[in-house]
Coordinates of C-alpha atoms and ligand atoms in Angstrom, one line a residue:
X1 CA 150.1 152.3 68.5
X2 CA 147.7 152.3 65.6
X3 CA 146.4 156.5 65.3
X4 CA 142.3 154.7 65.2
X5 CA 143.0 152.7 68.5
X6 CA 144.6 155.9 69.9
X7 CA 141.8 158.5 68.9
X8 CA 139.3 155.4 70.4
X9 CA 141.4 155.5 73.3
X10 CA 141.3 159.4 73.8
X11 CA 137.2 159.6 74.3
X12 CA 136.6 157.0 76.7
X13 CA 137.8 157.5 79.9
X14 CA 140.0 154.8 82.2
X15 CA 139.2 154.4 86.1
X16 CA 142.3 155.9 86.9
X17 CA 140.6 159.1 85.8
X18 CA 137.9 158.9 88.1
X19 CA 137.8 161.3 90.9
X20 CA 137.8 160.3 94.6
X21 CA 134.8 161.0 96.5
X22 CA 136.8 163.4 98.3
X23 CA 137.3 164.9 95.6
X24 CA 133.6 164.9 93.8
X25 CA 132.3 166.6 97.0
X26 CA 134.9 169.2 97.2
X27 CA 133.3 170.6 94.2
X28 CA 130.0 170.2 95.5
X29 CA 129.6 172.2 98.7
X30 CA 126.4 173.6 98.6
X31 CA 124.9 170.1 97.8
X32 CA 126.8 168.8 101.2
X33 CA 125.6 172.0 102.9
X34 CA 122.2 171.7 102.0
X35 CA 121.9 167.6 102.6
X36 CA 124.6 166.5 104.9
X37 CA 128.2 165.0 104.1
X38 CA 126.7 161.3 105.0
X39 CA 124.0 161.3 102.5
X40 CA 125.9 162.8 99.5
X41 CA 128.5 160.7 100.1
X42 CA 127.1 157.4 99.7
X43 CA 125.7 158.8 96.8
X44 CA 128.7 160.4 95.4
X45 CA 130.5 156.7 96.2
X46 CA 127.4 154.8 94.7
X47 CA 127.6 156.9 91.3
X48 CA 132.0 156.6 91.1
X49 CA 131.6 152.6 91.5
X50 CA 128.7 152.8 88.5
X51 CA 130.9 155.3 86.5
X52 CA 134.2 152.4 87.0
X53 CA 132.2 149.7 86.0
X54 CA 131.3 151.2 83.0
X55 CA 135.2 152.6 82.9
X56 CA 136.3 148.6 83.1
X57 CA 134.0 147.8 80.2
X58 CA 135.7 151.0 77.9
X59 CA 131.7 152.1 77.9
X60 CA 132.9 155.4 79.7
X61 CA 133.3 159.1 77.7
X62 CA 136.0 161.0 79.0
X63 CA 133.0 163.7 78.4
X64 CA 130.9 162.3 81.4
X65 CA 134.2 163.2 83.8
X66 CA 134.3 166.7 83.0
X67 CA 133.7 168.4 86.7
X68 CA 130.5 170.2 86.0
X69 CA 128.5 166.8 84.3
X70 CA 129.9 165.2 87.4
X71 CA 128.4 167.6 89.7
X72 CA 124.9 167.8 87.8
X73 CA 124.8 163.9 87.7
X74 CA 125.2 163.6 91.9
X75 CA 122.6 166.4 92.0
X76 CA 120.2 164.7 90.0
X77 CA 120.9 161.2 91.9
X78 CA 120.5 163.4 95.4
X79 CA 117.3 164.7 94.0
X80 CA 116.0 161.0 92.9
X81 CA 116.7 159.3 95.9
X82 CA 115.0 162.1 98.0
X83 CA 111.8 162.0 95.9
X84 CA 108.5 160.5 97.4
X85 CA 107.9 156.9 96.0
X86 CA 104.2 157.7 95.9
X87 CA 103.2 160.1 93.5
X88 CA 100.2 162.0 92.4
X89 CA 99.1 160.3 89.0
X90 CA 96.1 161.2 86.5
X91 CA 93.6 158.6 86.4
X92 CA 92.1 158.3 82.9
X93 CA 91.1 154.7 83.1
X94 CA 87.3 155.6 83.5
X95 CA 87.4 153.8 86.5
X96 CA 86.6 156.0 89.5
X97 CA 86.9 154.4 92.8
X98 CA 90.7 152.8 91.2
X99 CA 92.0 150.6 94.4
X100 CA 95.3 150.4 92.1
X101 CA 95.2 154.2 92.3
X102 CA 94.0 154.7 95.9
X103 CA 90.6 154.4 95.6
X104 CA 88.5 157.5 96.9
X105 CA 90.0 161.1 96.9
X106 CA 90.0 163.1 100.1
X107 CA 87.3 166.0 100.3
X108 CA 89.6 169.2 100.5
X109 CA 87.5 169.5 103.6
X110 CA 89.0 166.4 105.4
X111 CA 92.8 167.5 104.5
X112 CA 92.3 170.8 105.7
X113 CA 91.9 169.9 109.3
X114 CA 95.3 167.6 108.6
X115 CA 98.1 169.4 109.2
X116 CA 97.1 171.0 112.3
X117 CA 95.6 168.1 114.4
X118 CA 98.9 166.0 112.9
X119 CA 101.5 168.1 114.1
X120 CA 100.4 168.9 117.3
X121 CA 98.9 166.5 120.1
X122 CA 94.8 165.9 119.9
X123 CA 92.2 164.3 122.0
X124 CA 92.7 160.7 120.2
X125 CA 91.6 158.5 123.7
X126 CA 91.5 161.5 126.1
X127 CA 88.0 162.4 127.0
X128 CA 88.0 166.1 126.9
X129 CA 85.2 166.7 129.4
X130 CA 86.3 164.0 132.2
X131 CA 89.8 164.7 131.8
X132 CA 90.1 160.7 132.0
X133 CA 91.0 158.4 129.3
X134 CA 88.9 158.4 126.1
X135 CA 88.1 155.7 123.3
X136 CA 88.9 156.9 119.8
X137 CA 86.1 155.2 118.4
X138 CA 83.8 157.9 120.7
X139 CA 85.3 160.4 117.7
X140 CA 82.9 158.7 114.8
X141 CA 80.5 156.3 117.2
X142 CA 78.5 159.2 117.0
X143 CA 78.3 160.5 113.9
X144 CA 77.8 156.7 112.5
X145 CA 75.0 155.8 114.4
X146 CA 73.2 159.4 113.1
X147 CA 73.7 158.5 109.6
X148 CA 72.9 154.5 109.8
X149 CA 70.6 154.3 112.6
X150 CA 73.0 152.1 114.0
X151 CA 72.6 151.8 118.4
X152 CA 76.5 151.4 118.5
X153 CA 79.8 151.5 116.1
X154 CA 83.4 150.8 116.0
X155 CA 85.9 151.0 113.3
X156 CA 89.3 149.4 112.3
X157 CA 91.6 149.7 109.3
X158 CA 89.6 148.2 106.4
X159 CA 86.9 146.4 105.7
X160 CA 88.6 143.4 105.5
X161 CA 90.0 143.8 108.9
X162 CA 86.0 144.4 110.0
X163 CA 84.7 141.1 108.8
X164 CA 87.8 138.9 110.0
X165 CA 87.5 140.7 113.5
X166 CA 83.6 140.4 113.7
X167 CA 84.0 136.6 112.2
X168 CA 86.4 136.0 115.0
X169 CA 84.5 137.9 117.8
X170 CA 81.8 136.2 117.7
X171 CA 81.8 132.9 115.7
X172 CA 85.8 131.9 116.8
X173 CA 85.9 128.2 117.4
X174 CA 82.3 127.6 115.7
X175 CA 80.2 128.2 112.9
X176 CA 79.2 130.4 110.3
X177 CA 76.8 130.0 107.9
X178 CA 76.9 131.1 104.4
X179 CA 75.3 130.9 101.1
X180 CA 77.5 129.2 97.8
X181 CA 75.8 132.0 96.1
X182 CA 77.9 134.5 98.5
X183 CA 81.9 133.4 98.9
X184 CA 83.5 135.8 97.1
X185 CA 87.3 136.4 96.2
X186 CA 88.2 140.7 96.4
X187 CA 91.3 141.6 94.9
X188 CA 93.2 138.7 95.3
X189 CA 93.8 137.8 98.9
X190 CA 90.6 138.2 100.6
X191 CA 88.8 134.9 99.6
X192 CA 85.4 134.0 102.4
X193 CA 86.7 130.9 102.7
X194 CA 90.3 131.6 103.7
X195 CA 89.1 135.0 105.7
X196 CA 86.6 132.5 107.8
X197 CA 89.6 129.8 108.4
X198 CA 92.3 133.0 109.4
X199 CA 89.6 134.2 111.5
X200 CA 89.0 130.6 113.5
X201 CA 85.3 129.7 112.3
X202 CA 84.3 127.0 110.0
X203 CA 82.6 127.8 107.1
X204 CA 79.4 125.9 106.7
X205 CA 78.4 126.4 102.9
X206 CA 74.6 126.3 102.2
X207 CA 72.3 126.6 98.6
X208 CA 74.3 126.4 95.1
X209 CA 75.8 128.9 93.6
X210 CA 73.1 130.2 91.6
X211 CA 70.1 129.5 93.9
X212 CA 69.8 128.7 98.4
X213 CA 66.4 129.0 100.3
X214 CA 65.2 130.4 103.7
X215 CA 65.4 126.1 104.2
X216 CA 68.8 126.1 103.3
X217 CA 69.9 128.4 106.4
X218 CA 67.4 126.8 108.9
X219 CA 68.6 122.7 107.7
X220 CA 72.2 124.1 108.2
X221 CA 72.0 126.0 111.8
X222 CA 72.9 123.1 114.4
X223 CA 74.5 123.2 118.2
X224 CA 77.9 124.5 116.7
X225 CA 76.5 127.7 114.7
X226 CA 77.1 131.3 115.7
X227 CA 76.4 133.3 113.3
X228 CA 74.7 134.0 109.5
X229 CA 76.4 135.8 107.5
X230 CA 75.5 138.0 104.2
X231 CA 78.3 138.9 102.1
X232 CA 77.7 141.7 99.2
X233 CA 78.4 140.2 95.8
X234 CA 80.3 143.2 95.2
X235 CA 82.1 142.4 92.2
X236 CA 80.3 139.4 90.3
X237 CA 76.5 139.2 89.2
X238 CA 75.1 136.1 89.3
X239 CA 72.0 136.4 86.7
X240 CA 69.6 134.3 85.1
X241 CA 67.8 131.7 87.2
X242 CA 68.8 132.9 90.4
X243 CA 67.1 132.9 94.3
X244 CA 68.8 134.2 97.4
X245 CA 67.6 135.5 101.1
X246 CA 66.9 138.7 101.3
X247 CA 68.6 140.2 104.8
X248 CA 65.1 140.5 106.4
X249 CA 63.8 136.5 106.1
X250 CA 67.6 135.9 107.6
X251 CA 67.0 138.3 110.2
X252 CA 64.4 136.3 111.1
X253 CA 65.7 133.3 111.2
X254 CA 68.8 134.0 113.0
X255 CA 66.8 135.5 115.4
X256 CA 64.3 132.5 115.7
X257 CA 67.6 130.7 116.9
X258 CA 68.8 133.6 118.9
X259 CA 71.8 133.7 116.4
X260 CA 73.1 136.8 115.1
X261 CA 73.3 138.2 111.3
X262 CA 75.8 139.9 110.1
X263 CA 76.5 141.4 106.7
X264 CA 79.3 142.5 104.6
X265 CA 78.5 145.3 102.6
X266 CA 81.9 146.0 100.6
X267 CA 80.9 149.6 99.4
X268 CA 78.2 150.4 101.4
X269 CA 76.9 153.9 99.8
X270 CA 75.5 156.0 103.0
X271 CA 73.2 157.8 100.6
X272 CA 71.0 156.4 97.4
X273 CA 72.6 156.6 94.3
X274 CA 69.9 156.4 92.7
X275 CA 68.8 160.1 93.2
X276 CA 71.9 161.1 90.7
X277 CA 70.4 158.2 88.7
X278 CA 73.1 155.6 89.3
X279 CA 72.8 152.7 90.2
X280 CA 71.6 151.2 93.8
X281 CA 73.4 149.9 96.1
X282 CA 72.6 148.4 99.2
X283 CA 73.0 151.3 102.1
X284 CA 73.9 150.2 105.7
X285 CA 70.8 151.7 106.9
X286 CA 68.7 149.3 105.1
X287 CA 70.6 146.3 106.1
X288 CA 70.1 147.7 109.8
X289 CA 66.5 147.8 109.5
X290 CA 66.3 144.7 108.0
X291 CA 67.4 143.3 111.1
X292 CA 70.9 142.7 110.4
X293 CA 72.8 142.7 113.8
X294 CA 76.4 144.1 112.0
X295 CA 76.9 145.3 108.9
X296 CA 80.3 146.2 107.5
X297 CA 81.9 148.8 104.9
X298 CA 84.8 150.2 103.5
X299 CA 85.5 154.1 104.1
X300 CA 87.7 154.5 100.8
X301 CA 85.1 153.2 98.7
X302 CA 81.6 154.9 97.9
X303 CA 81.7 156.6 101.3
X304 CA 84.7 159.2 100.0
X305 CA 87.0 158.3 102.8
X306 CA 90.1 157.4 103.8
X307 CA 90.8 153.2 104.1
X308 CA 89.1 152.2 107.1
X309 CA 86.4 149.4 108.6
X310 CA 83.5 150.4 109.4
X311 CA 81.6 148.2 111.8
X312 CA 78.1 149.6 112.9
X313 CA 74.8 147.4 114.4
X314 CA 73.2 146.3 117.8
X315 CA 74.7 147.5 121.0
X316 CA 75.7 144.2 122.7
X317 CA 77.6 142.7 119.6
X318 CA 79.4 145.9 118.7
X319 CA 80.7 145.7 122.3
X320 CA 81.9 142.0 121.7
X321 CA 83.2 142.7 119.1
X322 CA 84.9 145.8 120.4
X323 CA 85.8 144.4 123.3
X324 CA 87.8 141.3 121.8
X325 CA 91.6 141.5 121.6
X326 CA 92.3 141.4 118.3
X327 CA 90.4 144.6 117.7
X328 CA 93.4 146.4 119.1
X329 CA 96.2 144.5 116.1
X330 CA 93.3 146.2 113.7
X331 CA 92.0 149.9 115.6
X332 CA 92.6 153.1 112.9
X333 CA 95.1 155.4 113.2
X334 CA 95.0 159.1 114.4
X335 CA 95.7 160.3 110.7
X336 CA 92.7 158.2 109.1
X337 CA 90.6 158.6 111.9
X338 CA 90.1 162.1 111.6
X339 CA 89.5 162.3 108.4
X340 CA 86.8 159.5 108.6
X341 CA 85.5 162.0 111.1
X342 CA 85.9 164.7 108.9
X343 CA 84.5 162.6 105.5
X344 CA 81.7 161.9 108.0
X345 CA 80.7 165.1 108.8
X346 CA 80.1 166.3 105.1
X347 CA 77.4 163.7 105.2
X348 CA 75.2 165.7 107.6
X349 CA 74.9 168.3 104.5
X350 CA 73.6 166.1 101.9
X351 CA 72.6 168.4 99.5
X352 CA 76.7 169.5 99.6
X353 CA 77.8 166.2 99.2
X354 CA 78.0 166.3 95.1
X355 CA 80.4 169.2 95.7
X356 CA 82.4 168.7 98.8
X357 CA 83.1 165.1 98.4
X358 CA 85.6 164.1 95.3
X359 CA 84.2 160.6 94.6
X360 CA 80.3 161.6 94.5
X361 CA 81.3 165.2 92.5
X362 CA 83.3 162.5 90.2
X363 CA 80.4 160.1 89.6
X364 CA 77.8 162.8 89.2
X365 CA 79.9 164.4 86.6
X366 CA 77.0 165.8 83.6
X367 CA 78.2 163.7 80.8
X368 CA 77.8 167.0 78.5
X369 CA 80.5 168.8 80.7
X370 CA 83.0 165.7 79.9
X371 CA 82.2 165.8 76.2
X372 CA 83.1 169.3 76.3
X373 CA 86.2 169.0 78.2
X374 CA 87.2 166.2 75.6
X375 CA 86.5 168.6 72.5
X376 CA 88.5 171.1 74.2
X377 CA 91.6 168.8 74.9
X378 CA 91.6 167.0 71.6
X379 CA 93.9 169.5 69.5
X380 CA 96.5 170.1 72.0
X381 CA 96.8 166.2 72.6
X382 CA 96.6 166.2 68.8
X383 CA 99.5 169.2 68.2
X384 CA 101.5 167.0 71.1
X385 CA 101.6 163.5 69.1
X386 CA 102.2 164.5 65.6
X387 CA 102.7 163.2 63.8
X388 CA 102.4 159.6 65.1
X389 CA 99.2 159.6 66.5
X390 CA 95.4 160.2 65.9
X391 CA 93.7 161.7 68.7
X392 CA 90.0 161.9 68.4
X393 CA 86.7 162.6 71.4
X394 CA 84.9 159.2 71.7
X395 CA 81.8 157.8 74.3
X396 CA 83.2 155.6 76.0
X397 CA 81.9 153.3 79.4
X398 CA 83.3 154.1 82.5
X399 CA 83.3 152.0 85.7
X400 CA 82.3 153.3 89.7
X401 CA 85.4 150.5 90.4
X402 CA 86.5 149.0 93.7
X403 CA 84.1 146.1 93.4
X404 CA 80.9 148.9 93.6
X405 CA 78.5 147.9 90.3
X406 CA 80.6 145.6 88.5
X407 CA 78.0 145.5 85.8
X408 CA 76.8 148.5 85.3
X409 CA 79.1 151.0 83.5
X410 CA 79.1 154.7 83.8
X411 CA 78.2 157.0 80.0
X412 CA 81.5 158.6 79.8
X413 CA 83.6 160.5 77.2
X414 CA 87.5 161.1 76.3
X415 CA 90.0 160.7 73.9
X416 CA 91.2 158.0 71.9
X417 CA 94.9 157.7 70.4
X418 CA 95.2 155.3 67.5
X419 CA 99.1 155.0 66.1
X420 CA 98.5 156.1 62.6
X421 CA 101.6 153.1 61.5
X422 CA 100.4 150.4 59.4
X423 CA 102.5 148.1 60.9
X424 CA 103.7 148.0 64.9
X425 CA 100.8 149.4 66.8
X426 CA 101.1 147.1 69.5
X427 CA 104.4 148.4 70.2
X428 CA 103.8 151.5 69.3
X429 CA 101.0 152.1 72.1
X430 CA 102.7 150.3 74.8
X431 CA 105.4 153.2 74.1
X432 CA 102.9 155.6 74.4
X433 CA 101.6 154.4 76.9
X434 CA 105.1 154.1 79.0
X435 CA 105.8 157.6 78.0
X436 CA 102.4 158.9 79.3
X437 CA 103.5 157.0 82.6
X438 CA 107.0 158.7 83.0
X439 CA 105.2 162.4 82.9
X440 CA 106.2 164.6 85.6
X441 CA 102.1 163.4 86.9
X442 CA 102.1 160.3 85.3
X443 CA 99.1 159.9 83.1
X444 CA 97.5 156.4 83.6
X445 CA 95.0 155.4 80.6
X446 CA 94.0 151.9 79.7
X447 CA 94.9 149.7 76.2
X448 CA 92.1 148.3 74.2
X449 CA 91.4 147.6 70.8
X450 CA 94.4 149.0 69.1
X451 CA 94.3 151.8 70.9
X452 CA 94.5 154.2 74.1
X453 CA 91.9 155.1 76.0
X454 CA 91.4 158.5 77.9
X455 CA 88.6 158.7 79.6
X456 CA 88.4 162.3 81.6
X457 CA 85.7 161.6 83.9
X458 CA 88.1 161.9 86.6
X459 CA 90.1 165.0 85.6
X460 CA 88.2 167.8 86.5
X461 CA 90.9 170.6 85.7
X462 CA 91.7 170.7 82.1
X463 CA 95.9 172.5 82.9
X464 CA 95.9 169.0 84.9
X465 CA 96.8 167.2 81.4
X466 CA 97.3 170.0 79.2
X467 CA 100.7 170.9 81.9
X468 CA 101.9 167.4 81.1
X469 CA 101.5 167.6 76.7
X470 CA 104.9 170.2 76.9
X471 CA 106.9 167.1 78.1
X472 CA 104.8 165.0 75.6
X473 CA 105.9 166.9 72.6
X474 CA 109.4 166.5 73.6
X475 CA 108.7 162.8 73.4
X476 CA 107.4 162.8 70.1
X477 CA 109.8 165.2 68.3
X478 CA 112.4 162.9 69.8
X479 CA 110.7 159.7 68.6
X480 CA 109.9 161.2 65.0
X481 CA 113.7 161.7 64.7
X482 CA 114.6 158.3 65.8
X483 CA 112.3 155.7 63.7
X484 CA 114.0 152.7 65.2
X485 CA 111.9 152.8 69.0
X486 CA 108.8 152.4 67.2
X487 CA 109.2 151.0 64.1
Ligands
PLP501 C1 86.0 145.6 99.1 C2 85.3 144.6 99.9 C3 86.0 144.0 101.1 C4 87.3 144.5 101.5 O1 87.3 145.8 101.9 P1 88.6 146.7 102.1 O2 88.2 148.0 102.7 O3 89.3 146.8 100.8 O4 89.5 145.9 103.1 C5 85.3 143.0 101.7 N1 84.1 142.6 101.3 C6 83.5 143.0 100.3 C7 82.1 142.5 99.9 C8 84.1 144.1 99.5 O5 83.5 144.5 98.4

């Protein structure tokens, strides 16, 4: 035998030299006491096969056999595969309402009342002062016809569960009328078109896409119609040479022909932006005195809540549309439910609202306070990337997000990291940028123009990010040492 092959030979390790399971957990009793035999078994057995794999391929150091880095290495898979998939992240993109990042935030508020009406049993569809059975949406009926004016409501999971289910309640089999102007596409799978077809209604387009009349609607609506509907271009503009129906002429007309009108809101703020000098959007109140029969929202977008549909109008087509079967695939759970009821509530204290709920504190934000939070952060983001990276405070443009005000942005400020590398920047930031994604709290930013942008609108305490730059450093001393990753 040749002395190189044999020293070769003496660091990696053969499969014969892998320990049973058996064995492996006989060193490890606490970990079986603390998780069960079954569970750290099947890991213990899943991390052997890997380790004679890599045993076959001579890729094995006898090093990584030695009992304790056996035991630390089934810990650490025991611990991965018992940590929660969804995590808490930072959301630096600017973009407030983030549906990639779970839209609104609770109100502390709303999770308060959690664990206690979740662990024990509540009045979901019990009718406390009967005795007899209740109907959950007699938890928020209330409270949404206060704030909206609205005679009746109902709720379901999402929004877009609230326009296919009012769609198929009451146009099913017929028609609905809708302008060109209107069929929008959110996120993907929610197309008009597709949502009218899955909901059993033909679509009857009228108008163009930049321009459709009061005539329009009243040359469209025949024996076979059942409903107009509005839908909230929530995420386009269409500018320039542009005419549409406002709610109130459609009102009108649908009512001439004793049809109803029902709008899709998206958003659907319950209180004017505008006072906090953003910009408008349409509230459900308005669309109700307009004359709209339904109107629709989301409750995890401007409203602060948790994902739900929020349905609220006239009396006898909320009952229809109540009332119709489908309704029950789409009725909210006990956990969102009550906190929509709770999120609901902080709305009869409006002058609290910029405090108690996250997504209004968020997008009232004073622009100075974010500036000085970015001056503040800059050095110790600095100290964390030397000596790869420039950090410096920038203005940047922020976004409200999920489809609210797609063309108005929001004044914001943060911090920009350029890779100070001639050569490789592309590379280099997408490094950073993975890096900044495997923190303990992932940090999420957003890519543009050579470099990364922070924007700290949505990170109101400052140990949120400076907690994660310790990590960071680590990261950068590492990658200072080792050109090659991003070179
Ligand atoms: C966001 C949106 C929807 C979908 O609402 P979800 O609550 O996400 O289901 C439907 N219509 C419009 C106009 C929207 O903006």
């Amino acid at each position: 035998m040749k002395p190189e092959a044999s020293v070769v030979h003496g660091l990696k390790a053969e499969p014969k030299d892998i320990p049973s399971v058996d064995r492996l957990l006989a060193r490890v009793p606490a970990l079986v006491e603390a998780h069960g035999h079954r569970f750290v078994a099947d890991e213990a057995r899943a991390l052997l096969d890997g380790l004679r794999v890599r045993a076959l391929a001579t890729e094995l150091e006898r090093s990584e056999l030695e009992p304790a880095t056996l035991a630390a290495a089934l810990e650490a898979r025991c611990v991965q595969r018992l940590t929660p998939r969804i995590r808490r992240v930072l959301n630096l993109t600017g973009t407030v309402i983030h549906t990639n990042l779970g839209r609104s935030l609770l109100a502390d508020a709303a999770l308060a009342e959690l664990p206690a009406l979740m662990s024990a049993p509540n009045n979901l569809e019990y009718d406390l002062a009967s005795g007899g059975r209740g109907d959950r949406d007699s938890l928020v009926e209330g409270l949404l016809c206060e704030l909206t004016g609205a005679e009746a409501a109902t709720v379901v999971n999402n929004n877009a569960a609230a326009v296919l289910l009012s769609i198929a309640a009451l146009a099913g089999g017929r028609e609905v009328i809708v302008s060109r102007g209107e069929l929008v596409e959110i996120g993907g799978a929610f197309r008009m078109p597709d949502v009218m077809a899955a909901a059993g209604a033909r679509l009857v387009e009228v108008g163009t896409t930049n321009r459709t009349h009061p005539r329009d609607y009243e040359n469209a609506i025949g024996p076979q119609t059942a409903m107009l509907m509005k839908v909230h271009t929530s995420n386009y503009r269409v500018q320039g040479f542009t005419s549409a129906v406002d709610e109130a002429t459609l009102a009108e007309i649908a009512h001439r022909h004793g049809l109803p009108l029902v709008s899709d809101l998206g958003s659907g703020s319950l209180v004017d932006l505008a006072q906090w000098g953003l910009p408008r959007e349409p509230l459900p109140q308005e669309m109700l005195k307009a004359g709209c029969d339904v109107v629709t929202f989301s409750g995890d977008k401007l409203l602060g809540g948790p994902q739900a549909g929020l349905i609220v109008g006239k009396k006898a087509v909320i009952e229809r549309i109540r009332k119709f079967p489908m309704k029950r695939a789409l009725r909210m759970s006990k956990l969102p439910l009550a906190a929509l009821e709770a999120t609901l509530r902080l709305y009869l204290q409006p002058e609290r609202l910029t405090k108690d709920l996250p997504t209004l504190r968020l997008l009232t934000r004073p622009l100075a306070e974010i500036e000085r939070q970015a001056q503040r952060l800059q050095p110790a983001v600095q100290q964390a990337l030397q000596p790869r990276y420039a950090v410096s405070v920038r203005a940047m443009q922020g976004q409200i997000g999920s489809g609210s005000l797609p063309v108005e942005s929001l004044p914001s400020a943060g911090l920009v990291i350029a890779p100070l590398a001639a050569k490789g920047r592309g590379r280099a930031l997408e490094a950073l940028a993975k890096v900044l994604r495997e923190l303990p709290v992932p940090v999420i930013g957003r890519i543009a123009d050579d470099m990364l942008w922070l924007d700290l609108r949505c990170l109101e305490r400052d140990e949120d990010l400076a907690a994660q730059l310790a990590s960071l450093s680590r990261w950068t001393i590492a990658a200072s040492n080792d050109e090659a990753p991003l070179e």
